[in-house]
Short mmCIF file of C-alpha atoms in Angstrom, two decimals:
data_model
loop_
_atom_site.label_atom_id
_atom_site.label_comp_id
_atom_site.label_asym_id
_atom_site.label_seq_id
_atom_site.Cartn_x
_atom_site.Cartn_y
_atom_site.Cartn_z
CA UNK A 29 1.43 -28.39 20.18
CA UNK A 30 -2.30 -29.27 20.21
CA UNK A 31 -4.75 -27.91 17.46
CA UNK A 32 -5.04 -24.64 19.46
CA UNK A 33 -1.20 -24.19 18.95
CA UNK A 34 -1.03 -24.44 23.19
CA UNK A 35 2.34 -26.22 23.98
CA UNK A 36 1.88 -29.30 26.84
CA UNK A 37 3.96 -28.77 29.51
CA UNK A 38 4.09 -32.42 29.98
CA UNK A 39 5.50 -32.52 26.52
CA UNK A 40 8.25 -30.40 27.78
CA UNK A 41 8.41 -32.11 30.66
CA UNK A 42 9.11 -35.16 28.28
CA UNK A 43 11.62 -33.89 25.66
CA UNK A 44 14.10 -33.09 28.86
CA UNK A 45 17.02 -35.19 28.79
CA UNK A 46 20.42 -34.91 30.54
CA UNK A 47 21.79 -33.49 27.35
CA UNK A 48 19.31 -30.16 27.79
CA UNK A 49 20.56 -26.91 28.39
CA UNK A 50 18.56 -24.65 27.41
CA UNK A 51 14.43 -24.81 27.39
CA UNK A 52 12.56 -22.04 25.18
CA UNK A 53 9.08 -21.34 24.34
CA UNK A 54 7.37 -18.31 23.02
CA UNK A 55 5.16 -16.45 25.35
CA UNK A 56 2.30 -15.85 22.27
CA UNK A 57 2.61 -16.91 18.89
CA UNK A 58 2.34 -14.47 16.46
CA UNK A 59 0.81 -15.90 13.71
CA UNK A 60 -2.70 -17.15 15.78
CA UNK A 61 -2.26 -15.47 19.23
CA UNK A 62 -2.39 -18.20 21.11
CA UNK A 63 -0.63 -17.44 25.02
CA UNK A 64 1.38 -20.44 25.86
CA UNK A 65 1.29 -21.94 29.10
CA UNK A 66 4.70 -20.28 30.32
CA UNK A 67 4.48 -20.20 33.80
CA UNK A 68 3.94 -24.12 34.13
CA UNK A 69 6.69 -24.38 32.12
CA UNK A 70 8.87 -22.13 33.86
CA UNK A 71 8.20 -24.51 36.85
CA UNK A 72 9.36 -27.64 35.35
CA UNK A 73 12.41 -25.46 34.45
CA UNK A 74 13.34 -24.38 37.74
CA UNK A 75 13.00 -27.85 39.13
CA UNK A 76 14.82 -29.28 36.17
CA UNK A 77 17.52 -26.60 36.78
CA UNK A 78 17.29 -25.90 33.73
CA UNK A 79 17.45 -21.97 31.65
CA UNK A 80 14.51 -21.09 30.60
CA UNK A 81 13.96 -18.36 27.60
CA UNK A 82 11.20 -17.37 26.13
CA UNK A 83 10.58 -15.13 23.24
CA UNK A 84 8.00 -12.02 24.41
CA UNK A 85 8.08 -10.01 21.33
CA UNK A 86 4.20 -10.61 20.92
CA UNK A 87 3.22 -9.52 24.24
CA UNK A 88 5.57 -7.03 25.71
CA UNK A 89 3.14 -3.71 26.21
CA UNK A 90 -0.12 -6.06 25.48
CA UNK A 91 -0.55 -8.19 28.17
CA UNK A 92 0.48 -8.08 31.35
CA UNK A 93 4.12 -9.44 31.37
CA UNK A 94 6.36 -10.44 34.73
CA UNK A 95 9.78 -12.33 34.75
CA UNK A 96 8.63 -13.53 38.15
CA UNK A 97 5.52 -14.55 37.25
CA UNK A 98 6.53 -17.03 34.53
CA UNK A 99 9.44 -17.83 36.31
CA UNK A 100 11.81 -17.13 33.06
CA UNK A 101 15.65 -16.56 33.25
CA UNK A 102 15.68 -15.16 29.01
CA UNK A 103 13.23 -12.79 28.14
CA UNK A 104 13.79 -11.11 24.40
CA UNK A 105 11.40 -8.29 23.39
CA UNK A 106 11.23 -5.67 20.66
CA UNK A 107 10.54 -1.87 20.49
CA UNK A 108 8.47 -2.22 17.49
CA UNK A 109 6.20 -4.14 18.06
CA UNK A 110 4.74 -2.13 20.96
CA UNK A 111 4.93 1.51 18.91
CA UNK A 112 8.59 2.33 19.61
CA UNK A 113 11.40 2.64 17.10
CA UNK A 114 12.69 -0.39 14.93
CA UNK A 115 15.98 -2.09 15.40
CA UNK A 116 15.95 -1.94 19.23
CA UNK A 117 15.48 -4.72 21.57
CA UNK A 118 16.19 -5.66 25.08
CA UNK A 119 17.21 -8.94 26.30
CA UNK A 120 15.93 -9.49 30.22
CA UNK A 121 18.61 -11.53 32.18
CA UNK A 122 17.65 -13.03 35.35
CA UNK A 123 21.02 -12.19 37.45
CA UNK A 124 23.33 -15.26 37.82
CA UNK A 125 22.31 -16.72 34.14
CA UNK A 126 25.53 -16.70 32.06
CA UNK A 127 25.15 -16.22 28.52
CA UNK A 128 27.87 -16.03 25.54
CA UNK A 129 27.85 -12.99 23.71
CA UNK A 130 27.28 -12.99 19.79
CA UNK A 131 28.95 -9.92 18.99
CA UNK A 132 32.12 -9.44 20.02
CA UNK A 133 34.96 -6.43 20.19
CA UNK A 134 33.82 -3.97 22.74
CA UNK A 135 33.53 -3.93 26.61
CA UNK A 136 29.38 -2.73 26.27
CA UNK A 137 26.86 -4.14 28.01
CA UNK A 138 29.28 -5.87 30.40
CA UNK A 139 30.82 -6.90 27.59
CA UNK A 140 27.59 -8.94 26.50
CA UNK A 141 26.69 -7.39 23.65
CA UNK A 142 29.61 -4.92 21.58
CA UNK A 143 29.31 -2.30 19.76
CA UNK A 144 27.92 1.55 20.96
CA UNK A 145 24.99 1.86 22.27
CA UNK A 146 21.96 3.68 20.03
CA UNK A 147 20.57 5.59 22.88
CA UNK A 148 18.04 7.51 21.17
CA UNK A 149 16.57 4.03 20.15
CA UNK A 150 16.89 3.05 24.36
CA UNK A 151 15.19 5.96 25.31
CA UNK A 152 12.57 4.97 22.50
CA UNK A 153 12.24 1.90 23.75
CA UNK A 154 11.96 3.06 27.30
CA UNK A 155 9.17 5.53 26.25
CA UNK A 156 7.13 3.24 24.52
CA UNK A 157 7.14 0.83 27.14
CA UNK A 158 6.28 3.23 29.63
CA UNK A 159 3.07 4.18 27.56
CA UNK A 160 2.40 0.59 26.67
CA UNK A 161 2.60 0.56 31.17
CA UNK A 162 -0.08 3.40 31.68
CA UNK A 163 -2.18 2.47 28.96
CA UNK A 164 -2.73 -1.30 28.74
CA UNK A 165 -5.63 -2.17 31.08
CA UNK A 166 -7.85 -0.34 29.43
CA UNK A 167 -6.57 -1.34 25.75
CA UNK A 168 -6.24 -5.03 27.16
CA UNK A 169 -10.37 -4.73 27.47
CA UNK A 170 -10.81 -2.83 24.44
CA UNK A 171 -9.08 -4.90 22.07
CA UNK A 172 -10.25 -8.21 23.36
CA UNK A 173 -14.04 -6.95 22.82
CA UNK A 174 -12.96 -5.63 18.90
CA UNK A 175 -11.21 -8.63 18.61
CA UNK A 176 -14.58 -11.28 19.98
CA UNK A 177 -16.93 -8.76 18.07
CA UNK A 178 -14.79 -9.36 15.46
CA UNK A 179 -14.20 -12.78 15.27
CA UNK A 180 -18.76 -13.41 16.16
CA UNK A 181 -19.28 -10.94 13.00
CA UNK A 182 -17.16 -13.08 11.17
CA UNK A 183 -18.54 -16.30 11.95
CA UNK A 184 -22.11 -15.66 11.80
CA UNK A 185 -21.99 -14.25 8.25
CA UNK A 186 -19.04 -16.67 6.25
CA UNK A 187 -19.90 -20.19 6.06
CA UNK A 188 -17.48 -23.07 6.36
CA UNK A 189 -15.13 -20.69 8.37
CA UNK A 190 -13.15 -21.82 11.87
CA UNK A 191 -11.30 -20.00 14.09
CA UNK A 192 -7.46 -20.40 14.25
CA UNK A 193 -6.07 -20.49 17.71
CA UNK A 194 -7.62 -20.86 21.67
CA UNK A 195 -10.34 -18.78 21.45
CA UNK A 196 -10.21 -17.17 25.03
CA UNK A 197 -6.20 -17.57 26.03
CA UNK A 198 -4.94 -15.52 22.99
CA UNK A 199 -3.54 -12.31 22.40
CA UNK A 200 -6.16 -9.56 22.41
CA UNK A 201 -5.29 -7.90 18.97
CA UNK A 202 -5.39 -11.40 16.99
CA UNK A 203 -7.81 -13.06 14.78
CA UNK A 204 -6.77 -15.82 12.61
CA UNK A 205 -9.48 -17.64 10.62
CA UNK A 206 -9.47 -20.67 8.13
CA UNK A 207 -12.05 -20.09 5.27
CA UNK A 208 -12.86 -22.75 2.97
CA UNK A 209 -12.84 -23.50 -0.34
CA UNK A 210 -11.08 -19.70 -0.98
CA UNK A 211 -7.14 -19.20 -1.32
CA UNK A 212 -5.52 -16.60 1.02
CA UNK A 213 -3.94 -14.03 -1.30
CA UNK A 214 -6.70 -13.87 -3.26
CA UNK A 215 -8.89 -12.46 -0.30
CA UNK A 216 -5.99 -10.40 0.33
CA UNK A 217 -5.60 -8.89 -2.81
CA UNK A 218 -9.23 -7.67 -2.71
CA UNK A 219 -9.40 -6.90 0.65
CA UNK A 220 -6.23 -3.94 -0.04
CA UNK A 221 -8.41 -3.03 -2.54
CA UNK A 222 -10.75 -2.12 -0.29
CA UNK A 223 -8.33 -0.53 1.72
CA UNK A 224 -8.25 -3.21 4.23
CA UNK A 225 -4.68 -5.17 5.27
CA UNK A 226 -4.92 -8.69 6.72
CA UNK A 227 -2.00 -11.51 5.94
CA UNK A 228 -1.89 -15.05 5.31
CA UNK A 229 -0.43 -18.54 5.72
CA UNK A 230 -1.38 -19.60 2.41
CA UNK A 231 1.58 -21.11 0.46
CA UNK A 232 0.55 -19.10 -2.58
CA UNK A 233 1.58 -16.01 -0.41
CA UNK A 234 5.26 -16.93 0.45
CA UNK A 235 8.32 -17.09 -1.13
CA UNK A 236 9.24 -20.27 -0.34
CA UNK A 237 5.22 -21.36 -1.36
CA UNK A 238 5.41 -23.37 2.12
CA UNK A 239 1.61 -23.12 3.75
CA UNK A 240 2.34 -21.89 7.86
CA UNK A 241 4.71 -24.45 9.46
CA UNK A 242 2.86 -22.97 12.66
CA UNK A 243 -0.95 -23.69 11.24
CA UNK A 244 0.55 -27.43 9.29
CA UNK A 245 1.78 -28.33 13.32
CA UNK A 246 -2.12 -27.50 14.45
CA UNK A 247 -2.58 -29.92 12.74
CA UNK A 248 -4.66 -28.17 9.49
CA UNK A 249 -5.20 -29.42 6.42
CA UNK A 250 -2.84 -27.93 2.84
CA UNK A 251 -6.61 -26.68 2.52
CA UNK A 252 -7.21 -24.97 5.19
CA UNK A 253 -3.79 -23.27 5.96
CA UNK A 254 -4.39 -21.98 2.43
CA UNK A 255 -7.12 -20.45 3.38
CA UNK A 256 -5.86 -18.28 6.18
CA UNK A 257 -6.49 -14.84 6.94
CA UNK A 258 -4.98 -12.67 10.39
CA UNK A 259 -6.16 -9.32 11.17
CA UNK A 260 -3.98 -7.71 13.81
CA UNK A 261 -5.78 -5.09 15.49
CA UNK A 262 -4.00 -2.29 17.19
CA UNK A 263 -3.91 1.17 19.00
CA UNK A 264 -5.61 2.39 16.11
CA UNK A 265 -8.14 0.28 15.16
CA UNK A 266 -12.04 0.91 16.06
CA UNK A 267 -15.28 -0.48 16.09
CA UNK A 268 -15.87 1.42 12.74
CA UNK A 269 -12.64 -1.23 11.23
CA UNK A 270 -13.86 -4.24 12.54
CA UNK A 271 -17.73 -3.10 10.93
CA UNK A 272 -16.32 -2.51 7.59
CA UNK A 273 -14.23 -6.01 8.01
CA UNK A 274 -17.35 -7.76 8.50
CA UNK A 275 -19.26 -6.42 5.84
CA UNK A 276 -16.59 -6.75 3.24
CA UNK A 277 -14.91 -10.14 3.70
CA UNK A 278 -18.63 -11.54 3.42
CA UNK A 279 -18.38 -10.49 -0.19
CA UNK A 280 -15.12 -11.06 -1.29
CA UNK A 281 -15.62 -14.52 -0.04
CA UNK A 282 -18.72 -14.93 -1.80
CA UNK A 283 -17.46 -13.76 -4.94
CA UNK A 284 -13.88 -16.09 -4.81
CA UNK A 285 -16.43 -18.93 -4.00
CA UNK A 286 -18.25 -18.55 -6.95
CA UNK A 287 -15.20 -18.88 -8.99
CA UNK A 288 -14.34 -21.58 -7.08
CA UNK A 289 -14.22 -25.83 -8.71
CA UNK A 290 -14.90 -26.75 -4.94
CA UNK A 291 -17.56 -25.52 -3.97
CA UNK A 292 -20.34 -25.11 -7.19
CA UNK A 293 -23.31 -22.87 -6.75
CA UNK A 294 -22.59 -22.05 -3.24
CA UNK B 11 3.75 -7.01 -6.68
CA UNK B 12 1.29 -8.09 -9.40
CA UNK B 13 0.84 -5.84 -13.23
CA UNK B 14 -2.13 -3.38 -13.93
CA UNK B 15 -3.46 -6.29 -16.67
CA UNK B 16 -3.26 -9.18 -13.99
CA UNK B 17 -5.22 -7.10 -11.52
CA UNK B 18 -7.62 -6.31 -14.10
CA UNK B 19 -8.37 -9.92 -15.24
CA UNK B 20 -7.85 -10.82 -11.51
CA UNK B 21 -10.77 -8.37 -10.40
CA UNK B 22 -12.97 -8.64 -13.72
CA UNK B 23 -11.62 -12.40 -14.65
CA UNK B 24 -13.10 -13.09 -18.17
CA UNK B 25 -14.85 -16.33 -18.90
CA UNK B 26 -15.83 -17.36 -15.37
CA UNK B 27 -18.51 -20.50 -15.31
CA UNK B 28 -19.35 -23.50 -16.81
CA UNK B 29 -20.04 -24.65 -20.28
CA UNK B 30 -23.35 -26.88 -20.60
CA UNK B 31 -22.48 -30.13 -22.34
CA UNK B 32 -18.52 -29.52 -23.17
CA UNK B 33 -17.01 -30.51 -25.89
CA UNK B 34 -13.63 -30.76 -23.35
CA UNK B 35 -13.17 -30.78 -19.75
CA UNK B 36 -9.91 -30.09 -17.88
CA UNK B 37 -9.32 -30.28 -14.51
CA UNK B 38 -5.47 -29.83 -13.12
CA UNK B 39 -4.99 -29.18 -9.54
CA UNK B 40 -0.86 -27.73 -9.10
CA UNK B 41 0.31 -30.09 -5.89
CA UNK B 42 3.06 -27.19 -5.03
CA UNK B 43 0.47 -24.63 -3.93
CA UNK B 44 -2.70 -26.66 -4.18
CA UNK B 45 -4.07 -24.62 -6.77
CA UNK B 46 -7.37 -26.02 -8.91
CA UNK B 47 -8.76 -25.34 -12.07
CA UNK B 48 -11.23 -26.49 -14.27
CA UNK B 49 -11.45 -25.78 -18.30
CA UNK B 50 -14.62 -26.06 -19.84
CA UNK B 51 -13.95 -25.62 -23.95
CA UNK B 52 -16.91 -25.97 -26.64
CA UNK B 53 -15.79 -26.73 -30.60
CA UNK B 54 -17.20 -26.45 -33.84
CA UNK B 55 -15.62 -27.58 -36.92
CA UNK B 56 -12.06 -27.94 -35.12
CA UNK B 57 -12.02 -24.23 -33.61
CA UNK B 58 -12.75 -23.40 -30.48
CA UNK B 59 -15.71 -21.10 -30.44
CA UNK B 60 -16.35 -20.94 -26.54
CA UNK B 61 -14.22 -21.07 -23.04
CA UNK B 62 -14.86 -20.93 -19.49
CA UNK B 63 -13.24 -21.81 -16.21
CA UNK B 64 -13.50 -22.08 -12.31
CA UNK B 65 -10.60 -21.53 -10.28
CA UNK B 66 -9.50 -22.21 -6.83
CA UNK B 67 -6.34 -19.85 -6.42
CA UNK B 68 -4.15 -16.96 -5.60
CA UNK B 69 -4.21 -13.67 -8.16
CA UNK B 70 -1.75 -15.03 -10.66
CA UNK B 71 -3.77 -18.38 -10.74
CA UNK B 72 -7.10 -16.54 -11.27
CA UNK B 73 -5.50 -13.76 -13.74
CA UNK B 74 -4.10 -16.82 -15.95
CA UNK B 75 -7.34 -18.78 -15.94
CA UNK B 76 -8.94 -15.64 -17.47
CA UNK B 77 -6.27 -14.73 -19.72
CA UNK B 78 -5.84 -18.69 -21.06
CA UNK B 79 -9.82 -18.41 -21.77
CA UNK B 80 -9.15 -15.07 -23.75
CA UNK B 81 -6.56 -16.39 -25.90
CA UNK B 82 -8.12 -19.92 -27.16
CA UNK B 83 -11.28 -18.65 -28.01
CA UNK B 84 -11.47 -18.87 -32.00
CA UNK B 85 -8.42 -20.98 -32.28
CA UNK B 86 -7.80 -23.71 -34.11
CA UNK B 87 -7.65 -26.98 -32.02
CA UNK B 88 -4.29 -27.37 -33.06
CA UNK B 89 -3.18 -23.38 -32.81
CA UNK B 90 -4.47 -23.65 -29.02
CA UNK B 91 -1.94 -26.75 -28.41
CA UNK B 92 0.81 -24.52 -29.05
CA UNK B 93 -0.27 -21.47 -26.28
CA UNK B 94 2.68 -22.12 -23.73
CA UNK B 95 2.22 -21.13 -20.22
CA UNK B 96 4.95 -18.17 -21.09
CA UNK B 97 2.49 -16.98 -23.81
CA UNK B 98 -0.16 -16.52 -21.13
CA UNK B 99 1.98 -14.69 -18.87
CA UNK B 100 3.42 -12.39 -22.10
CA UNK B 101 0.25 -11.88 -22.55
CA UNK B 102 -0.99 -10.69 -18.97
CA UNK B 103 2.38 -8.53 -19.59
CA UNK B 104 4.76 -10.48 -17.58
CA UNK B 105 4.46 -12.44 -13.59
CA UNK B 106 6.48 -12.53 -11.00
CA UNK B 107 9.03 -15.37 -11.19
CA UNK B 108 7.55 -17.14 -7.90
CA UNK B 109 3.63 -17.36 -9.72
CA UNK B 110 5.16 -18.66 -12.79
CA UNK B 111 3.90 -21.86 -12.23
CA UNK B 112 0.22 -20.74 -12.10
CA UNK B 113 0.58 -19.80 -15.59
CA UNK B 114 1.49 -23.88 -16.18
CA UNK B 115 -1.46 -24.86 -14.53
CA UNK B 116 -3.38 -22.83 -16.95
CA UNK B 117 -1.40 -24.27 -19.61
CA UNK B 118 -2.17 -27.82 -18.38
CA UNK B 119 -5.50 -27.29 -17.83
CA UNK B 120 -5.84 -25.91 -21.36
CA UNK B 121 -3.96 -29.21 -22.40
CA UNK B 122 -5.87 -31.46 -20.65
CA UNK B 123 -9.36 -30.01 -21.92
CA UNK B 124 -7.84 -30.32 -25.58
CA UNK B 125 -6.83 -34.42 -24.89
CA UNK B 126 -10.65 -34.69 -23.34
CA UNK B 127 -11.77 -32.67 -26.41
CA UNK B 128 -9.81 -35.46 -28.79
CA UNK B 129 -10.36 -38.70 -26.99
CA UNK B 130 -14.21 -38.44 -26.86
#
């Protein structure tokens, strides 16, 4: 991937050999929002005769989202990450695409997938995708506009900060910045103190104290992916969020500066 | 995930700054999470009468800065030598077992600003 985390479809194009059998790119990545070119790819695919999944868990009931479209034959996606209930997902299979099932016993789901059904979770699932449906052009807008206002505010009041991801193809409820000279959790820590929950790539942060394998293949420095910070913004958030955001992180990064070895007197 | 006394020296860290002309300098950076400190000590007749640090770092690496600064201050050169990094967590009343190696770096740091102090 490039240092926007966009995937090259010539790269794709590329790493086909006669040996592939299976192509599969995320629509959006989750950690910086970036959209990945999936209908280009989902070209190559079809001439390559080739199945091609991709993982939509991101942007199921955010953006706009047709099999057709991107030209996909796998399409995985998850109830809750679009407000419905957790531990239900649907699998889209574009008809004539044969897949092995994983779980096995039981005749359900054409005998894809056993075990009994959890319908109340379907109908879940169902419901908050038809919501997601009715509701989404007019969140798409609203969101994208938090999400700029946010990411401006940001900018124009940290120094040394960058932006983490394309700035314009990207999911509308993600901002991921790199600040410098400050270490993620601690900006964390005091932003839940201020009521206020963001996440991090920062290897001080994870268990296996690994920075972001998705911000160390942007190409960013130890340095910078531990400095990380994502803000998801959702059905929920308002204007009044992203105002308080930008006139607390301002401080907290000020103050973890001025601890800082790195960056003296600034 | 962190204790009330590493939150508090993590939100009101103790010692923060620089000592003017040091008697000992430290600086240890931890490779693992890239982690950086700096130990500033001052010492007068073989006790250590002053500390202060800066620290790039996560909450555990920030708490243990402060809490290392605490504990030297009025030790003996030699009683300091002996603070482990366990003492420094003990005394922060305990870390999780993944930031136990920020309280090293404090310990190295602390280490490293005693050899400065006793190769000048």
């Amino acid at each position: 991937m490039d240092s926007y985390g966009l995937v090259d479809p010539d790269d794709v194009q590329k790493a086909i050999t006669n040996k592939t059998i299976l192509i599969s790119v995320m629509h959006a990545n989750n950690e910086v929002g970036t959209i990945e070119p999936i209908a280009e790819i989902g070209k190559i695919a079809r001439e390559r005769g080739i199945p091609f999944h991709t993982d939509a868990v991101q942007t199921v009931g955010h953006i706009p989202v047709d099999v057709n479209e991107l030209g996909v034959d796998l399409l995985a996606m998850s109830a809750h990450k679009l407000y419905g209930p957790k531990g239900v997902g649907a699998l889209y299979i574009r008809k004539g695409t044969r897949i092995a099932p994983l779980l096995h016993g039981g005749e359900q789901e054409r005998r894809r997938r056993a075990g009994t059904e959890n319908v109340a979770a379907i109908v879940g699932l169902g419901k908050a995708v038809e919501i997601a449906q009715r509701e989404m052009g007019a969140e798409v807008e609203r969101l994208t506009s938090l999400r700029d206002k946010l990411i401006e505010g940001l900018m124009g009041r940290i120094e040394h900060i960058r932006l983490n991801g394309h700035p314009t193809q990207r999911l509308p409820g993600n901002v991921n910045v790199s600040i410098e000279y400050v270490e993620g959790e601690s900006m964390l820590l005091n932003l839940d103190l201020e009521g206020i929950a963001a996440s991090t790539g920062s290897a001080c942060s994870s268990s296996s104290l690994e920075p972001s394998h998705v911000l160390m293949a942007m190409g960013l420095s130890h340095e910078l992916a531990h400095g990380s910070l994502r803000f998801s913004l959702g059905r929920k958030t308002n204007q009044e969020d992203i105002d308080r955001v930008i006139e607390v992180l301002p401080t907290v990064v000020a103050r973890l500066r001025a601890m800082s070895p790195m960056l003296k007197g600034v | 995930m962190y204790g009330e006394k590493v939150m508090d020296h993590f939100r009101n860290p103790r010692n923060v700054g620089e000592i003017e002309n040091p008697d000992g300098i430290g600086h240890v950076g931890n490779p693992v999470c890239g982690d950086i400190m700096e130990l500033y000590i001052k010492v007068r007749d073989s006790i250590i009468v002053d500390a202060k640090f800066r620290t790039l770092g996560c909450g555990a690496a920030i708490a243990t800065s402060s809490m290392v600064t605490e504990l030297v201050k009025g030790k003996s050169v030699e009683e300091a030598l002996k603070i482990s990094n366990r003492a420094v967590a003990e005394a922060l009343g305990g870390l999780p077992p993944i930031k136990m190696h920020c309280s090293v770096l404090a310990e190295e740091a602390l280490k490293s600003a005693i050899d400065n102090y006793l190769n000048k």
